[in-house]
mmCIF file of C-alpha atoms and ligand atoms in Angstrom:
data_model
loop_
_atom_site.group_PDB
_atom_site.id
_atom_site.type_symbol
_atom_site.label_atom_id
_atom_site.label_comp_id
_atom_site.label_asym_id
_atom_site.label_seq_id
_atom_site.Cartn_x
_atom_site.Cartn_y
_atom_site.Cartn_z
ATOM 1 C CA GLU A 1 40.692 -301.856 -95.667
ATOM 2 C CA LYS A 2 37.482 -299.463 -95.175
ATOM 3 C CA GLY A 3 35.362 -302.264 -93.713
ATOM 4 C CA GLY A 4 33.685 -301.921 -96.490
ATOM 5 C CA HIS A 5 32.731 -298.482 -96.016
ATOM 6 C CA ASP A 6 33.166 -295.661 -99.081
ATOM 7 C CA TYR A 7 35.791 -293.267 -97.030
ATOM 8 C CA PHE A 8 38.078 -294.303 -93.797
ATOM 9 C CA MET A 9 36.742 -291.537 -91.932
ATOM 10 C CA LEU A 10 33.015 -293.491 -91.713
ATOM 11 C CA LYS A 11 34.963 -296.739 -91.117
ATOM 12 C CA GLU A 12 36.532 -294.927 -88.303
ATOM 13 C CA ILE A 13 32.930 -293.206 -86.664
ATOM 14 C CA ALA A 14 31.398 -296.465 -86.975
ATOM 15 C CA GLU A 15 34.327 -298.502 -84.997
ATOM 16 C CA GLN A 16 33.933 -295.811 -81.673
ATOM 17 C CA PRO A 17 32.018 -297.896 -79.712
ATOM 18 C CA LYS A 18 34.546 -300.614 -80.178
ATOM 19 C CA ALA A 19 37.494 -297.898 -79.455
ATOM 20 C CA VAL A 20 35.863 -296.062 -76.602
ATOM 21 C CA ALA A 21 35.271 -300.103 -74.627
ATOM 22 C CA ASP A 22 39.375 -300.685 -75.953
ATOM 23 C CA THR A 23 40.755 -297.847 -73.377
ATOM 24 C CA LEU A 24 39.005 -298.714 -70.667
ATOM 25 C CA LEU A 25 40.089 -302.209 -71.223
ATOM 26 C CA GLY A 26 42.002 -303.410 -67.911
ATOM 27 C CA ARG A 27 41.467 -299.955 -66.345
ATOM 28 C CA ILE A 28 38.309 -300.667 -63.289
ATOM 29 C CA ASP A 29 39.243 -303.581 -61.228
ATOM 30 C CA GLY A 30 36.408 -306.033 -59.959
ATOM 31 C CA ALA A 31 35.349 -303.421 -57.177
ATOM 32 C CA GLY A 32 35.078 -301.347 -59.280
ATOM 33 C CA SER A 33 37.926 -298.273 -58.830
ATOM 34 C CA LEU A 34 40.383 -297.505 -61.255
ATOM 35 C CA ARG A 35 43.668 -299.545 -62.068
ATOM 36 C CA LEU A 36 46.183 -297.291 -63.420
ATOM 37 C CA ASP A 37 50.064 -298.046 -62.765
ATOM 38 C CA GLU A 38 51.183 -298.509 -66.232
ATOM 39 C CA VAL A 39 50.662 -294.577 -65.311
ATOM 40 C CA ARG A 40 54.699 -294.441 -63.779
ATOM 41 C CA ILE A 41 54.103 -291.485 -62.245
ATOM 42 C CA PRO A 42 53.760 -293.058 -58.189
ATOM 43 C CA PRO A 43 50.696 -291.965 -55.918
ATOM 44 C CA HIS A 44 52.139 -290.022 -53.463
ATOM 45 C CA GLU A 45 53.719 -287.733 -56.472
ATOM 46 C CA LEU A 46 49.978 -287.070 -57.645
ATOM 47 C CA ARG A 47 48.690 -286.416 -53.760
ATOM 48 C CA GLU A 48 51.313 -283.589 -54.260
ATOM 49 C CA VAL A 49 49.993 -281.433 -57.565
ATOM 50 C CA ASP A 50 48.481 -278.997 -56.785
ATOM 51 C CA LYS A 51 47.702 -277.556 -60.446
ATOM 52 C CA VAL A 52 46.993 -279.734 -63.708
ATOM 53 C CA VAL A 53 47.832 -278.183 -66.895
ATOM 54 C CA ILE A 54 46.628 -279.544 -69.830
ATOM 55 C CA VAL A 55 48.957 -279.057 -73.541
ATOM 56 C CA ALA A 56 47.077 -279.678 -76.986
ATOM 57 C CA CYS A 57 46.462 -278.769 -80.613
ATOM 58 C CA GLY A 58 42.959 -279.132 -82.364
ATOM 59 C CA THR A 59 39.905 -281.572 -82.070
ATOM 60 C CA ALA A 60 43.103 -283.196 -79.116
ATOM 61 C CA PHE A 61 42.719 -279.422 -77.515
ATOM 62 C CA HIS A 62 38.936 -280.240 -77.195
ATOM 63 C CA SER A 63 39.176 -282.988 -75.721
ATOM 64 C CA GLY A 64 41.565 -281.323 -73.055
ATOM 65 C CA MET A 65 38.895 -278.043 -72.236
ATOM 66 C CA ILE A 66 36.296 -280.869 -71.331
ATOM 67 C CA ALA A 67 38.743 -282.636 -68.844
ATOM 68 C CA LYS A 68 39.321 -279.487 -67.695
ATOM 69 C CA TYR A 69 35.989 -279.317 -66.346
ATOM 70 C CA ALA A 70 35.917 -282.752 -65.169
ATOM 71 C CA ILE A 71 39.112 -282.095 -63.871
ATOM 72 C CA GLU A 72 38.094 -279.870 -61.143
ATOM 73 C CA HIS A 73 34.944 -281.413 -60.688
ATOM 74 C CA TRP A 74 35.912 -285.023 -59.518
ATOM 75 C CA THR A 75 39.425 -283.385 -58.180
ATOM 76 C CA ARG A 76 38.994 -279.589 -56.384
ATOM 77 C CA LEU A 77 42.730 -279.034 -58.683
ATOM 78 C CA PRO A 78 42.821 -275.573 -60.340
ATOM 79 C CA CYS A 79 43.729 -277.042 -63.918
ATOM 80 C CA GLU A 80 44.194 -275.114 -66.959
ATOM 81 C CA THR A 81 43.827 -276.174 -71.066
ATOM 82 C CA GLU A 82 45.656 -274.596 -73.161
ATOM 83 C CA LEU A 83 46.753 -274.240 -76.795
ATOM 84 C CA ALA A 84 49.821 -275.752 -77.068
ATOM 85 C CA SER A 85 50.722 -273.214 -79.706
ATOM 86 C CA GLU A 86 50.501 -270.265 -76.998
ATOM 87 C CA PHE A 87 52.405 -272.176 -74.119
ATOM 88 C CA ARG A 88 55.680 -272.191 -73.345
ATOM 89 C CA TYR A 89 55.378 -268.104 -75.416
ATOM 90 C CA ARG A 90 53.959 -266.562 -71.618
ATOM 91 C CA ASP A 91 56.142 -267.918 -70.121
ATOM 92 C CA PRO A 92 54.039 -270.573 -68.040
ATOM 93 C CA ILE A 93 54.275 -270.415 -64.334
ATOM 94 C CA LEU A 94 55.017 -274.303 -63.285
ATOM 95 C CA ASP A 95 57.219 -276.063 -60.779
ATOM 96 C CA HIS A 96 57.565 -280.051 -59.524
ATOM 97 C CA ARG A 97 53.699 -279.769 -57.766
ATOM 98 C CA THR A 98 52.589 -279.365 -61.722
ATOM 99 C CA LEU A 99 51.126 -281.981 -63.714
ATOM 100 C CA VAL A 100 51.268 -281.022 -67.220
ATOM 101 C CA VAL A 101 49.190 -283.266 -69.512
ATOM 102 C CA ALA A 102 49.960 -283.588 -72.910
ATOM 103 C CA ILE A 103 47.453 -285.220 -75.438
ATOM 104 C CA SER A 104 48.238 -286.347 -79.026
ATOM 105 C CA GLN A 105 46.721 -289.047 -81.096
ATOM 106 C CA SER A 106 49.981 -289.289 -83.366
ATOM 107 C CA GLY A 107 51.795 -288.382 -80.309
ATOM 108 C CA GLU A 108 54.027 -285.970 -83.078
ATOM 109 C CA THR A 109 52.573 -282.699 -83.452
ATOM 110 C CA MET A 110 55.546 -280.838 -82.794
ATOM 111 C CA ASP A 111 53.681 -277.732 -81.291
ATOM 112 C CA THR A 112 52.029 -280.173 -78.223
ATOM 113 C CA LEU A 113 56.195 -281.613 -78.348
ATOM 114 C CA MET A 114 57.758 -277.962 -77.585
ATOM 115 C CA ALA A 115 55.357 -277.487 -74.849
ATOM 116 C CA LEU A 116 55.810 -280.567 -73.043
ATOM 117 C CA ARG A 117 59.784 -279.876 -73.364
ATOM 118 C CA HIS A 118 59.322 -276.542 -72.022
ATOM 119 C CA ALA A 119 57.171 -277.800 -69.176
ATOM 120 C CA ARG A 120 59.495 -280.561 -67.987
ATOM 121 C CA GLU A 121 62.651 -277.879 -68.706
ATOM 122 C CA GLN A 122 60.655 -276.029 -65.170
ATOM 123 C CA GLY A 123 60.585 -278.890 -63.467
ATOM 124 C CA ALA A 124 56.176 -280.130 -63.930
ATOM 125 C CA LYS A 125 55.998 -284.087 -64.245
ATOM 126 C CA VAL A 126 54.014 -284.576 -67.277
ATOM 127 C CA LEU A 127 51.513 -287.225 -68.496
ATOM 128 C CA ALA A 128 51.567 -288.268 -72.130
ATOM 129 C CA ILE A 129 47.488 -289.116 -73.635
ATOM 130 C CA CYS A 130 48.368 -290.884 -76.365
ATOM 131 C CA ASN A 131 47.633 -292.964 -79.528
ATOM 132 C CA THR A 132 50.410 -293.733 -81.628
ATOM 133 C CA ASN A 133 52.876 -296.434 -79.514
ATOM 134 C CA GLY A 134 56.751 -295.282 -79.286
ATOM 135 C CA SER A 135 55.862 -292.060 -80.967
ATOM 136 C CA THR A 136 58.160 -288.443 -79.701
ATOM 137 C CA ILE A 137 56.051 -287.391 -77.188
ATOM 138 C CA PRO A 138 54.875 -290.488 -75.314
ATOM 139 C CA ARG A 139 58.447 -291.545 -75.336
ATOM 140 C CA GLU A 140 59.408 -287.335 -73.769
ATOM 141 C CA SER A 141 56.527 -287.604 -71.264
ATOM 142 C CA ASP A 142 57.257 -289.061 -67.203
ATOM 143 C CA ALA A 143 54.770 -290.527 -67.514
ATOM 144 C CA VAL A 144 52.086 -292.292 -70.386
ATOM 145 C CA LEU A 145 47.984 -293.892 -70.812
ATOM 146 C CA TYR A 146 47.605 -294.629 -74.144
ATOM 147 C CA THR A 147 44.349 -294.327 -76.139
ATOM 148 C CA HIS A 148 43.314 -297.611 -77.626
ATOM 149 C CA ALA A 149 41.595 -296.006 -80.706
ATOM 150 C CA GLY A 150 43.342 -298.188 -83.249
ATOM 151 C CA PRO A 151 45.714 -296.517 -86.722
ATOM 152 C CA GLU A 152 43.441 -293.759 -87.180
ATOM 153 C CA VAL A 153 43.339 -293.021 -91.368
ATOM 154 C CA ALA A 154 40.645 -289.572 -91.981
ATOM 155 C CA VAL A 155 42.748 -286.802 -91.626
ATOM 156 C CA ALA A 156 39.780 -285.474 -89.968
ATOM 157 C CA SER A 157 39.915 -286.950 -85.834
ATOM 158 C CA THR A 158 37.363 -288.822 -84.977
ATOM 159 C CA LYS A 159 37.768 -292.204 -82.085
ATOM 160 C CA ALA A 160 40.611 -290.769 -81.725
ATOM 161 C CA PHE A 161 38.393 -287.803 -80.149
ATOM 162 C CA LEU A 162 36.327 -289.760 -78.466
ATOM 163 C CA THR A 163 39.369 -292.378 -75.909
ATOM 164 C CA GLN A 164 40.766 -289.125 -75.236
ATOM 165 C CA LEU A 165 38.315 -288.394 -73.733
ATOM 166 C CA VAL A 166 37.674 -291.613 -72.172
ATOM 167 C CA ALA A 167 41.380 -290.617 -71.330
ATOM 168 C CA CYS A 168 40.176 -287.581 -69.301
ATOM 169 C CA TYR A 169 37.833 -289.066 -67.688
ATOM 170 C CA LEU A 170 40.290 -291.574 -66.671
ATOM 171 C CA VAL A 171 42.938 -289.744 -64.580
ATOM 172 C CA ALA A 172 40.388 -287.104 -63.182
ATOM 173 C CA LEU A 173 38.176 -289.896 -61.955
ATOM 174 C CA TYR A 174 41.580 -291.527 -61.344
ATOM 175 C CA LEU A 175 43.568 -288.339 -58.944
ATOM 176 C CA GLY A 176 40.173 -287.479 -57.486
ATOM 177 C CA GLN A 177 39.781 -291.119 -56.225
ATOM 178 C CA ILE A 178 43.723 -291.499 -54.221
ATOM 179 C CA ARG A 179 43.285 -287.871 -53.344
ATOM 180 C CA GLY A 180 39.545 -288.733 -51.944
ATOM 181 C CA THR A 181 37.166 -286.125 -52.614
ATOM 182 C CA LYS A 182 33.933 -285.583 -51.297
ATOM 183 C CA TRP A 183 32.804 -286.549 -54.270
ATOM 184 C CA GLY A 184 33.575 -290.596 -53.498
ATOM 185 C CA ASP A 185 30.477 -292.618 -54.387
ATOM 186 C CA GLU A 186 30.106 -290.191 -57.391
ATOM 187 C CA ILE A 187 33.211 -291.084 -58.743
ATOM 188 C CA ARG A 188 32.441 -294.698 -57.876
ATOM 189 C CA THR A 189 28.729 -294.325 -59.270
ATOM 190 C CA VAL A 190 30.662 -292.727 -62.357
ATOM 191 C CA ILE A 191 33.501 -295.043 -63.207
ATOM 192 C CA ARG A 192 30.559 -297.600 -63.707
ATOM 193 C CA GLN A 193 28.604 -295.070 -65.468
ATOM 194 C CA LEU A 194 31.666 -295.059 -68.335
ATOM 195 C CA SER A 195 32.522 -298.676 -67.658
ATOM 196 C CA GLU A 196 29.517 -299.431 -69.876
ATOM 197 C CA ILE A 197 28.757 -296.083 -72.102
ATOM 198 C CA SER A 198 29.539 -297.803 -75.213
ATOM 199 C CA GLY A 199 26.406 -299.244 -75.652
ATOM 200 C CA ALA A 200 25.172 -295.825 -76.274
ATOM 201 C CA VAL A 201 27.813 -294.902 -78.235
ATOM 202 C CA GLU A 202 26.341 -297.593 -79.811
ATOM 203 C CA GLN A 203 22.563 -296.235 -80.322
ATOM 204 C CA VAL A 204 23.334 -293.213 -81.130
ATOM 205 C CA LEU A 205 25.002 -294.720 -84.277
ATOM 206 C CA GLU A 206 22.349 -295.889 -84.820
ATOM 207 C CA THR A 207 19.390 -293.197 -84.873
ATOM 208 C CA MET A 208 21.971 -291.354 -87.450
ATOM 209 C CA GLU A 209 19.760 -291.784 -90.690
ATOM 210 C CA PRO A 210 17.873 -288.063 -90.233
ATOM 211 C CA VAL A 211 21.157 -286.275 -89.382
ATOM 212 C CA ARG A 212 22.375 -287.435 -92.466
ATOM 213 C CA GLU A 213 19.017 -286.527 -94.700
ATOM 214 C CA LEU A 214 19.376 -282.919 -92.785
ATOM 215 C CA ALA A 215 23.105 -282.572 -94.248
ATOM 216 C CA ARG A 216 22.083 -283.509 -97.205
ATOM 217 C CA SER A 217 20.117 -280.839 -96.927
ATOM 218 C CA LEU A 218 22.365 -278.008 -96.494
ATOM 219 C CA ALA A 219 24.758 -278.765 -98.728
ATOM 220 C CA GLY A 220 24.004 -275.299 -99.423
ATOM 221 C CA HIS A 221 24.018 -273.027 -96.727
ATOM 222 C CA ASP A 222 27.496 -271.069 -96.429
ATOM 223 C CA THR A 223 27.015 -270.541 -92.558
ATOM 224 C CA VAL A 224 26.719 -272.662 -89.732
ATOM 225 C CA LEU A 225 26.950 -271.831 -85.736
ATOM 226 C CA PHE A 226 27.381 -273.831 -82.960
ATOM 227 C CA LEU A 227 26.118 -273.397 -79.402
ATOM 228 C CA GLY A 228 26.734 -275.366 -75.811
ATOM 229 C CA ARG A 229 27.308 -274.433 -72.488
ATOM 230 C CA HIS A 230 29.203 -276.419 -69.646
ATOM 231 C CA VAL A 231 30.914 -279.189 -71.626
ATOM 232 C CA GLY A 232 28.934 -278.706 -74.564
ATOM 233 C CA TYR A 233 30.997 -275.819 -74.985
ATOM 234 C CA PRO A 234 33.976 -277.533 -76.617
ATOM 235 C CA VAL A 235 31.346 -279.958 -78.403
ATOM 236 C CA ALA A 236 30.139 -277.036 -80.213
ATOM 237 C CA LEU A 237 34.143 -276.193 -80.825
ATOM 238 C CA GLU A 238 34.638 -279.438 -82.249
ATOM 239 C CA GLY A 239 31.433 -279.882 -84.022
ATOM 240 C CA ALA A 240 32.367 -276.215 -86.065
ATOM 241 C CA LEU A 241 36.386 -277.787 -86.310
ATOM 242 C CA LYS A 242 35.058 -280.226 -88.126
ATOM 243 C CA LEU A 243 33.000 -278.655 -90.571
ATOM 244 C CA LYS A 244 35.386 -276.312 -92.046
ATOM 245 C CA GLU A 245 37.831 -278.804 -91.938
ATOM 246 C CA LEU A 246 35.827 -281.312 -94.253
ATOM 247 C CA ALA A 247 32.783 -278.960 -95.676
ATOM 248 C CA TYR A 248 34.997 -275.774 -96.532
ATOM 249 C CA MET A 249 32.338 -273.618 -94.667
ATOM 250 C CA HIS A 250 32.217 -270.923 -91.966
ATOM 251 C CA ALA A 251 31.748 -272.742 -88.677
ATOM 252 C CA GLU A 252 31.973 -271.269 -85.629
ATOM 253 C CA GLY A 253 31.125 -272.057 -81.777
ATOM 254 C CA PHE A 254 30.095 -270.040 -79.240
ATOM 255 C CA ALA A 255 29.635 -270.818 -75.398
ATOM 256 C CA ALA A 256 26.018 -269.936 -75.535
ATOM 257 C CA GLY A 257 25.836 -267.460 -72.860
ATOM 258 C CA GLU A 258 28.418 -265.392 -74.918
ATOM 259 C CA LEU A 259 25.889 -264.337 -77.580
ATOM 260 C CA LYS A 260 23.795 -261.745 -76.353
ATOM 261 C CA HIS A 261 27.600 -260.538 -75.896
ATOM 262 C CA GLY A 262 27.989 -260.135 -79.403
ATOM 263 C CA PRO A 263 27.770 -263.250 -82.032
ATOM 264 C CA ILE A 264 23.802 -262.821 -81.735
ATOM 265 C CA ALA A 265 23.861 -260.631 -84.500
ATOM 266 C CA LEU A 266 24.954 -262.893 -87.129
ATOM 267 C CA ILE A 267 21.673 -264.316 -86.183
ATOM 268 C CA GLU A 268 19.431 -263.986 -89.802
ATOM 269 C CA ASP A 269 16.483 -266.067 -91.271
ATOM 270 C CA GLY A 270 17.297 -269.545 -92.236
ATOM 271 C CA LEU A 271 21.254 -269.849 -90.830
ATOM 272 C CA PRO A 272 21.617 -272.853 -89.067
ATOM 273 C CA VAL A 273 22.660 -272.996 -85.534
ATOM 274 C CA VAL A 274 23.609 -276.167 -83.748
ATOM 275 C CA VAL A 275 22.886 -276.144 -79.751
ATOM 276 C CA VAL A 276 23.945 -278.386 -77.922
ATOM 277 C CA VAL A 277 22.055 -279.313 -74.471
ATOM 278 C CA PRO A 278 22.720 -280.074 -71.455
ATOM 279 C CA SER A 279 20.615 -283.041 -69.408
ATOM 280 C CA PRO A 280 17.793 -280.968 -67.751
ATOM 281 C CA ARG A 281 18.774 -282.987 -64.572
ATOM 282 C CA GLY A 282 21.322 -282.506 -62.264
ATOM 283 C CA ARG A 283 22.708 -279.298 -63.332
ATOM 284 C CA SER A 284 18.947 -277.402 -64.111
ATOM 285 C CA LEU A 285 20.050 -274.293 -63.913
ATOM 286 C CA LEU A 286 22.021 -274.520 -66.850
ATOM 287 C CA HIS A 287 19.003 -275.884 -69.229
ATOM 288 C CA ASP A 288 16.861 -273.821 -68.377
ATOM 289 C CA LYS A 289 19.215 -270.875 -69.735
ATOM 290 C CA ILE A 290 20.156 -272.513 -72.900
ATOM 291 C CA VAL A 291 16.378 -272.956 -73.924
ATOM 292 C CA SER A 292 16.321 -269.411 -73.443
ATOM 293 C CA ASN A 293 18.942 -269.248 -75.633
ATOM 294 C CA ILE A 294 17.972 -271.276 -78.473
ATOM 295 C CA GLN A 295 13.743 -269.522 -78.077
ATOM 296 C CA GLU A 296 15.884 -265.882 -79.152
ATOM 297 C CA ILE A 297 17.660 -267.093 -81.482
ATOM 298 C CA ARG A 298 14.716 -268.558 -83.255
ATOM 299 C CA ALA A 299 12.290 -265.601 -82.396
ATOM 300 C CA ARG A 300 15.646 -263.961 -85.059
ATOM 301 C CA GLY A 301 14.650 -266.656 -87.386
ATOM 302 C CA ALA A 302 17.597 -269.291 -86.804
ATOM 303 C CA ARG A 303 17.109 -272.798 -87.591
ATOM 304 C CA THR A 304 17.231 -274.914 -84.974
ATOM 305 C CA ILE A 305 18.894 -278.036 -84.746
ATOM 306 C CA VAL A 306 18.443 -279.200 -81.067
ATOM 307 C CA ILE A 307 21.233 -281.488 -79.954
ATOM 308 C CA ALA A 308 19.298 -282.806 -76.535
ATOM 309 C CA GLU A 309 19.055 -286.032 -73.930
ATOM 310 C CA GLU A 310 15.896 -288.532 -74.824
ATOM 311 C CA GLY A 311 13.200 -287.179 -72.634
ATOM 312 C CA ASP A 312 14.226 -283.347 -72.244
ATOM 313 C CA GLU A 313 10.534 -282.353 -73.739
ATOM 314 C CA ALA A 314 11.289 -278.435 -73.275
ATOM 315 C CA VAL A 315 13.259 -277.955 -76.059
ATOM 316 C CA VAL A 316 10.548 -279.854 -78.907
ATOM 317 C CA PRO A 317 9.162 -276.376 -79.688
ATOM 318 C CA TYR A 318 12.021 -274.377 -80.310
ATOM 319 C CA ALA A 319 13.467 -277.202 -81.793
ATOM 320 C CA ASP A 320 13.482 -277.282 -85.820
ATOM 321 C CA HIS A 321 15.217 -280.437 -85.952
ATOM 322 C CA LEU A 322 15.656 -282.523 -82.991
ATOM 323 C CA ILE A 323 18.394 -284.716 -82.939
ATOM 324 C CA ARG A 324 17.818 -286.903 -79.739
ATOM 325 C CA ILE A 325 21.156 -288.472 -77.860
ATOM 326 C CA PRO A 326 20.846 -291.418 -74.762
ATOM 327 C CA ILE A 327 20.563 -290.071 -71.116
ATOM 328 C CA THR A 328 24.094 -289.881 -69.593
ATOM 329 C CA PRO A 329 25.691 -288.500 -66.512
ATOM 330 C CA THR A 330 26.730 -284.285 -67.186
ATOM 331 C CA LEU A 331 29.929 -284.554 -67.923
ATOM 332 C CA LEU A 332 30.622 -287.672 -70.104
ATOM 333 C CA GLN A 333 27.788 -286.481 -72.517
ATOM 334 C CA PRO A 334 30.720 -284.777 -74.890
ATOM 335 C CA LEU A 335 31.105 -288.876 -75.493
ATOM 336 C CA VAL A 336 27.899 -289.320 -77.417
ATOM 337 C CA SER A 337 26.514 -285.991 -78.430
ATOM 338 C CA THR A 338 30.520 -284.889 -80.744
ATOM 339 C CA VAL A 339 28.813 -288.802 -82.628
ATOM 340 C CA PRO A 340 25.923 -286.479 -84.627
ATOM 341 C CA LEU A 341 28.506 -283.893 -85.316
ATOM 342 C CA GLN A 342 30.935 -285.831 -86.712
ATOM 343 C CA VAL A 343 28.233 -287.470 -88.905
ATOM 344 C CA PHE A 344 26.748 -284.118 -89.730
ATOM 345 C CA ALA A 345 30.117 -282.813 -90.721
ATOM 346 C CA CYS A 346 30.929 -285.849 -92.646
ATOM 347 C CA GLU A 347 27.836 -286.150 -94.762
ATOM 348 C CA LEU A 348 27.278 -283.189 -95.671
ATOM 349 C CA ALA A 349 30.895 -282.567 -96.411
ATOM 350 C CA THR A 350 30.512 -285.687 -98.774
ATOM 351 C CA ALA A 351 27.338 -283.730 -100.513
ATOM 352 C CA ARG A 352 29.203 -280.997 -101.715
ATOM 353 C CA GLY A 353 31.952 -283.298 -103.089
ATOM 354 C CA ASN A 354 34.618 -283.168 -100.694
ATOM 355 C CA ASP A 355 36.914 -285.996 -100.031
ATOM 356 C CA VAL A 356 36.571 -286.126 -96.059
ATOM 357 C CA ASP A 357 40.040 -288.399 -95.426
ATOM 358 C CA GLN A 358 42.183 -285.810 -97.257
ATOM 359 C CA PRO A 359 40.627 -282.786 -96.608
ATOM 360 C CA ARG A 360 42.626 -279.143 -98.561
ATOM 361 C CA ASN A 361 45.758 -278.156 -97.226
ATOM 362 C CA LEU A 362 46.002 -280.372 -93.855
ATOM 363 C CA ALA A 363 47.807 -283.160 -93.127
ATOM 364 C CA LYS A 364 47.116 -285.939 -90.751
ATOM 365 C CA SER A 365 50.597 -285.214 -88.655
ATOM 366 C CA VAL A 366 51.840 -281.517 -87.788
ATOM 367 C CA THR A 367 55.129 -282.251 -87.118
ATOM 368 C CA VAL A 368 56.308 -278.462 -87.611
ATOM 369 C CA GLU A 369 56.009 -275.380 -84.987
HETATM 370 C C1 LIG B 1 40.599 -282.337 -86.613
HETATM 371 C C2 LIG B 1 42.503 -283.178 -86.333
HETATM 372 C C3 LIG B 1 43.047 -282.046 -85.350
HETATM 373 C C4 LIG B 1 44.402 -282.541 -84.809
HETATM 374 C C5 LIG B 1 45.632 -282.007 -84.139
HETATM 375 C C6 LIG B 1 46.375 -282.400 -82.780
HETATM 376 O O1 LIG B 1 40.301 -283.090 -87.489
HETATM 377 O O2 LIG B 1 42.746 -284.289 -86.708
HETATM 378 O O3 LIG B 1 42.960 -280.609 -85.140
HETATM 379 O O4 LIG B 1 43.081 -282.757 -83.793
HETATM 380 O O5 LIG B 1 46.242 -281.351 -85.561
HETATM 381 O O6 LIG B 1 46.600 -283.718 -83.715
HETATM 382 P P1 LIG B 1 47.404 -284.543 -82.871
HETATM 383 O O7 LIG B 1 46.474 -285.625 -81.593
HETATM 384 O O8 LIG B 1 48.107 -285.579 -83.574
HETATM 385 O O9 LIG B 1 48.611 -283.645 -82.218
#
């Protein structure tokens, strides 16, 4: 049942190209436009939406953080992403023009369910992004966009996360498509690039041996830090979460720009720091800034593990370890940059003798608040 793998987690990591492709299947028409008729909120109602609020927990929350960048860019709608467990206690401002997106693999997470109930009571529309057919969260939502990751058995979410990202991009692009923004051409191009992205995920999986080797060599460390900017920031948080829950190590993710406001004090000789580097194309200012962040931490003794696009030569002099990922559009990069971090955490945890499918103190579905 583990398909020849030692752990479900390894099987599920390997299934990601298919999970991504399956989640796109049937949702892009022959003309290259999105068809999301299954989302039963009529286009005229979606056109009236004036704010998007995303609620989710854990790994699903990280996909929601990435969705915020995509939604604000392609739709020009204000978007907030909030931890479901914090949401209703702050009496959030919601009305019938608010679209609330609840993201959940299991569809049973109590924090997320309570947040969506609160949103509906205030008159907001709720769209669920969910991997489990007929579970409670989609049943209680106005509409649902299912992710097609297939059953996820390992406690730590991997393939569900990638498909949540795909679903978030679909929602962002679809809202952009029906509302019409100045990014119309870019939206069409990105839909096409998204339809081809599973090949890039496959490509990453084929080059993971050096990452596994590196992970094993770090098994004796106590701390690993993760840095990113823009959509690389939630990826850094996700890399740290995976390492915490699987390897039981102190792992923290930071927005690289925040480093100088405090966390840089943590850097000491030999400390492994993983840096997720944005594409040098497009937002090149961002790229230059992260290169200086890498220089700064390296000058203070950090052992830098750099995840960067193929052809990005600027990072080479400052990378103690370089992990290459395929060139992707800026906003889609998390689909490829997350994969090495999953492999890294899984291998490091195994090297420390942990059961990666059943980490201590955790359950697959958290049905208490
Ligand atoms: C981490 C992980 C958890 C879940 C979170 C939400 O690897 O799996 O953080 O993402 O408990 O679960 P769902 O998506 O089922 O609502």
